[in-house]
């Protein structure tokens, strides 16, 4: 039993999959945060531009 627990503790086979999942989650959070911040600014920019354009 002691050998099994020690072997399980030292097993790093699935570690890379977990690390990739954490990196993907952090990238997704960064993209969502950036889209939230820039979405309002871009909307304001288009409204300003459309306000300066002459109506036809």
mmCIF file of N, CA and C in Angstrom:
data_model
loop_
_atom_site.group_PDB
_atom_site.id
_atom_site.type_symbol
_atom_site.label_atom_id
_atom_site.label_comp_id
_atom_site.label_asym_id
_atom_site.label_seq_id
_atom_site.Cartn_x
_atom_site.Cartn_y
_atom_site.Cartn_z
ATOM 1 N N UNK A 1 0.831 -1.191 0.000
ATOM 2 C CA UNK A 1 0.000 0.000 0.000
ATOM 3 C C UNK A 1 0.874 1.253 0.000
ATOM 4 N N UNK A 2 1.951 1.222 0.763
ATOM 5 C CA UNK A 2 2.854 2.368 0.834
ATOM 6 C C UNK A 2 3.477 2.632 -0.532
ATOM 7 N N UNK A 3 3.844 1.583 -1.248
ATOM 8 C CA UNK A 3 4.423 1.726 -2.582
ATOM 9 C C UNK A 3 3.397 2.335 -3.544
ATOM 10 N N UNK A 4 2.133 1.904 -3.438
ATOM 11 C CA UNK A 4 1.074 2.406 -4.314
ATOM 12 C C UNK A 4 0.855 3.904 -4.098
ATOM 13 N N UNK A 5 0.788 4.344 -2.870
ATOM 14 C CA UNK A 5 0.574 5.765 -2.560
ATOM 15 C C UNK A 5 1.764 6.597 -3.027
ATOM 16 N N UNK A 6 2.980 6.104 -2.800
ATOM 17 C CA UNK A 6 4.171 6.826 -3.233
ATOM 18 C C UNK A 6 4.201 6.935 -4.760
ATOM 19 N N UNK A 7 3.861 5.842 -5.440
ATOM 20 C CA UNK A 7 3.840 5.842 -6.899
ATOM 21 C C UNK A 7 2.760 6.786 -7.428
ATOM 22 N N UNK A 8 1.593 6.802 -6.793
ATOM 23 C CA UNK A 8 0.512 7.690 -7.200
ATOM 24 C C UNK A 8 0.891 9.153 -6.984
ATOM 25 N N UNK A 9 1.571 9.434 -5.888
ATOM 26 C CA UNK A 9 1.986 10.801 -5.570
ATOM 27 C C UNK A 9 3.002 11.320 -6.585
ATOM 28 N N UNK A 10 3.902 10.463 -7.043
ATOM 29 C CA UNK A 10 4.950 10.874 -7.974
ATOM 30 C C UNK A 10 4.521 10.822 -9.436
ATOM 31 N N UNK A 11 3.350 10.307 -9.735
ATOM 32 C CA UNK A 11 2.866 10.190 -11.112
ATOM 33 C C UNK A 11 2.474 11.569 -11.631
ATOM 34 N N UNK A 12 3.111 12.013 -12.706
ATOM 35 C CA UNK A 12 2.835 13.323 -13.290
ATOM 36 C C UNK A 12 2.292 13.207 -14.708
ATOM 37 N N UNK A 13 1.731 12.082 -15.052
ATOM 38 C CA UNK A 13 1.275 11.841 -16.416
ATOM 39 C C UNK A 13 0.139 12.780 -16.826
ATOM 40 N N UNK A 14 -0.815 13.045 -15.956
ATOM 41 C CA UNK A 14 -1.943 13.904 -16.301
ATOM 42 C C UNK A 14 -1.715 15.368 -15.994
ATOM 43 N N UNK A 15 -0.551 15.720 -15.496
ATOM 44 C CA UNK A 15 -0.295 17.097 -15.095
ATOM 45 C C UNK A 15 -0.314 18.049 -16.275
ATOM 46 N N UNK A 16 0.195 17.645 -17.415
ATOM 47 C CA UNK A 16 0.246 18.563 -18.543
ATOM 48 C C UNK A 16 -1.157 18.889 -19.048
ATOM 49 N N UNK A 17 -2.079 17.948 -19.026
ATOM 50 C CA UNK A 17 -3.454 18.211 -19.461
ATOM 51 C C UNK A 17 -4.117 19.229 -18.537
ATOM 52 N N UNK A 18 -3.879 19.089 -17.249
ATOM 53 C CA UNK A 18 -4.443 20.044 -16.296
ATOM 54 C C UNK A 18 -3.829 21.421 -16.501
ATOM 55 N N UNK A 19 -2.538 21.485 -16.730
ATOM 56 C CA UNK A 19 -1.880 22.766 -16.966
ATOM 57 C C UNK A 19 -2.412 23.435 -18.226
ATOM 58 N N UNK A 20 -2.602 22.659 -19.288
ATOM 59 C CA UNK A 20 -3.157 23.229 -20.522
ATOM 60 C C UNK A 20 -4.581 23.730 -20.295
ATOM 61 N N UNK A 21 -5.361 23.027 -19.521
ATOM 62 C CA UNK A 21 -6.727 23.460 -19.228
ATOM 63 C C UNK A 21 -6.732 24.759 -18.434
ATOM 64 N N UNK A 22 -5.822 24.885 -17.480
ATOM 65 C CA UNK A 22 -5.730 26.130 -16.706
ATOM 66 C C UNK A 22 -5.293 27.301 -17.582
ATOM 67 N N UNK A 23 -4.346 27.071 -18.467
ATOM 68 C CA UNK A 23 -3.902 28.124 -19.377
ATOM 69 C C UNK A 23 -5.046 28.543 -20.288
ATOM 70 N N UNK A 24 -5.788 27.576 -20.834
ATOM 71 C CA UNK A 24 -6.925 27.887 -21.702
ATOM 72 C C UNK A 24 -7.992 28.675 -20.943
ATOM 73 N N UNK A 25 -8.232 28.325 -19.695
ATOM 74 C CA UNK A 25 -9.224 29.039 -18.890
ATOM 75 C C UNK A 25 -8.774 30.475 -18.632
ATOM 76 N N UNK A 26 -7.498 30.678 -18.341
ATOM 77 C CA UNK A 26 -6.993 32.036 -18.122
ATOM 78 C C UNK A 26 -7.079 32.870 -19.387
ATOM 79 N N UNK A 27 -6.778 32.277 -20.531
ATOM 80 C CA UNK A 27 -6.887 33.000 -21.799
ATOM 81 C C UNK A 27 -8.337 33.372 -22.066
ATOM 82 N N UNK A 28 -9.267 32.464 -21.787
ATOM 83 C CA UNK A 28 -10.688 32.747 -21.987
ATOM 84 C C UNK A 28 -11.162 33.889 -21.095
ATOM 85 N N UNK A 29 -10.706 33.910 -19.859
ATOM 86 C CA UNK A 29 -11.078 34.990 -18.938
ATOM 87 C C UNK A 29 -10.505 36.317 -19.431
ATOM 88 N N UNK A 30 -9.270 36.306 -19.921
ATOM 89 C CA UNK A 30 -8.654 37.531 -20.435
ATOM 90 C C UNK A 30 -9.401 38.037 -21.663
ATOM 91 N N UNK A 31 -9.783 37.147 -22.560
ATOM 92 C CA UNK A 31 -10.520 37.555 -23.754
ATOM 93 C C UNK A 31 -11.884 38.120 -23.370
ATOM 94 N N UNK A 32 -12.568 37.473 -22.446
ATOM 95 C CA UNK A 32 -13.884 37.951 -22.019
ATOM 96 C C UNK A 32 -13.778 39.322 -21.355
ATOM 97 N N UNK A 33 -12.780 39.505 -20.526
ATOM 98 C CA UNK A 33 -12.587 40.801 -19.874
ATOM 99 C C UNK A 33 -12.256 41.897 -20.867
ATOM 100 N N UNK A 34 -11.403 41.585 -21.823
ATOM 101 C CA UNK A 34 -11.034 42.562 -22.845
ATOM 102 C C UNK A 34 -12.235 42.915 -23.710
ATOM 103 N N UNK A 35 -13.021 41.930 -24.083
ATOM 104 C CA UNK A 35 -14.206 42.187 -24.898
ATOM 105 C C UNK A 35 -15.210 43.052 -24.142
ATOM 106 N N UNK A 36 -15.329 42.818 -22.853
ATOM 107 C CA UNK A 36 -16.250 43.610 -22.039
ATOM 108 C C UNK A 36 -15.811 45.071 -21.989
ATOM 109 N N UNK A 37 -14.534 45.305 -21.783
ATOM 110 C CA UNK A 37 -14.014 46.668 -21.688
ATOM 111 C C UNK A 37 -14.046 47.362 -23.045
ATOM 112 N N UNK A 38 -13.536 46.697 -24.077
ATOM 113 C CA UNK A 38 -13.464 47.318 -25.386
ATOM 114 C C UNK A 38 -14.824 47.422 -26.065
ATOM 115 N N UNK A 39 -15.753 46.552 -25.725
ATOM 116 C CA UNK A 39 -17.076 46.584 -26.347
ATOM 117 C C UNK A 39 -17.771 47.914 -26.141
ATOM 118 N N UNK A 40 -17.721 48.427 -24.941
ATOM 119 C CA UNK A 40 -18.341 49.725 -24.650
ATOM 120 C C UNK A 40 -17.640 50.862 -25.363
ATOM 121 N N UNK A 41 -16.319 50.843 -25.416
ATOM 122 C CA UNK A 41 -15.560 51.897 -26.070
ATOM 123 C C UNK A 41 -15.803 51.898 -27.577
ATOM 124 N N UNK A 42 -15.855 50.724 -28.170
ATOM 125 C CA UNK A 42 -16.087 50.632 -29.612
ATOM 126 C C UNK A 42 -17.499 51.096 -29.944
ATOM 127 N N UNK A 43 -18.456 50.725 -29.110
ATOM 128 C CA UNK A 43 -19.834 51.173 -29.322
ATOM 129 C C UNK A 43 -19.919 52.695 -29.249
ATOM 130 N N UNK A 44 -19.267 53.294 -28.265
ATOM 131 C CA UNK A 44 -19.245 54.755 -28.146
ATOM 132 C C UNK A 44 -18.574 55.395 -29.353
ATOM 133 N N UNK A 45 -17.507 54.802 -29.851
ATOM 134 C CA UNK A 45 -16.804 55.329 -31.014
ATOM 135 C C UNK A 45 -17.705 55.337 -32.240
ATOM 136 N N UNK A 46 -18.419 54.239 -32.485
ATOM 137 C CA UNK A 46 -19.317 54.187 -33.640
ATOM 138 C C UNK A 46 -20.484 55.165 -33.495
ATOM 139 N N UNK A 47 -20.976 55.347 -32.290
ATOM 140 C CA UNK A 47 -22.048 56.320 -32.079
ATOM 141 C C UNK A 47 -21.557 57.735 -32.340
ATOM 142 N N UNK A 48 -20.335 58.045 -31.923
ATOM 143 C CA UNK A 48 -19.752 59.369 -32.191
ATOM 144 C C UNK A 48 -19.571 59.587 -33.680
ATOM 145 N N UNK A 49 -19.053 58.597 -34.363
ATOM 146 C CA UNK A 49 -18.833 58.711 -35.806
ATOM 147 C C UNK A 49 -20.171 58.882 -36.521
ATOM 148 N N UNK A 50 -21.167 58.083 -36.156
ATOM 149 C CA UNK A 50 -22.460 58.194 -36.828
ATOM 150 C C UNK A 50 -23.139 59.533 -36.515
ATOM 151 N N UNK A 51 -22.851 60.115 -35.363
ATOM 152 C CA UNK A 51 -23.412 61.424 -35.018
ATOM 153 C C UNK A 51 -22.814 62.535 -35.850
ATOM 154 N N UNK A 52 -21.584 62.373 -36.338
ATOM 155 C CA UNK A 52 -20.925 63.388 -37.144
ATOM 156 C C UNK A 52 -21.208 63.245 -38.629
ATOM 157 N N UNK A 53 -21.827 62.154 -39.016
ATOM 158 C CA UNK A 53 -22.108 61.925 -40.439
ATOM 159 C C UNK A 53 -23.421 62.617 -40.814
ATOM 160 N N UNK A 54 -23.457 63.204 -41.998
ATOM 161 C CA UNK A 54 -24.718 63.878 -42.405
ATOM 162 C C UNK A 54 -25.805 62.842 -42.735
ATOM 163 N N UNK A 55 -27.026 63.196 -42.422
ATOM 164 C CA UNK A 55 -28.146 62.314 -42.727
ATOM 165 C C UNK A 55 -28.539 62.483 -44.184
ATOM 166 N N UNK A 56 -28.954 61.419 -44.810
ATOM 167 C CA UNK A 56 -29.364 61.512 -46.218
ATOM 168 C C UNK A 56 -30.832 61.332 -46.370
#
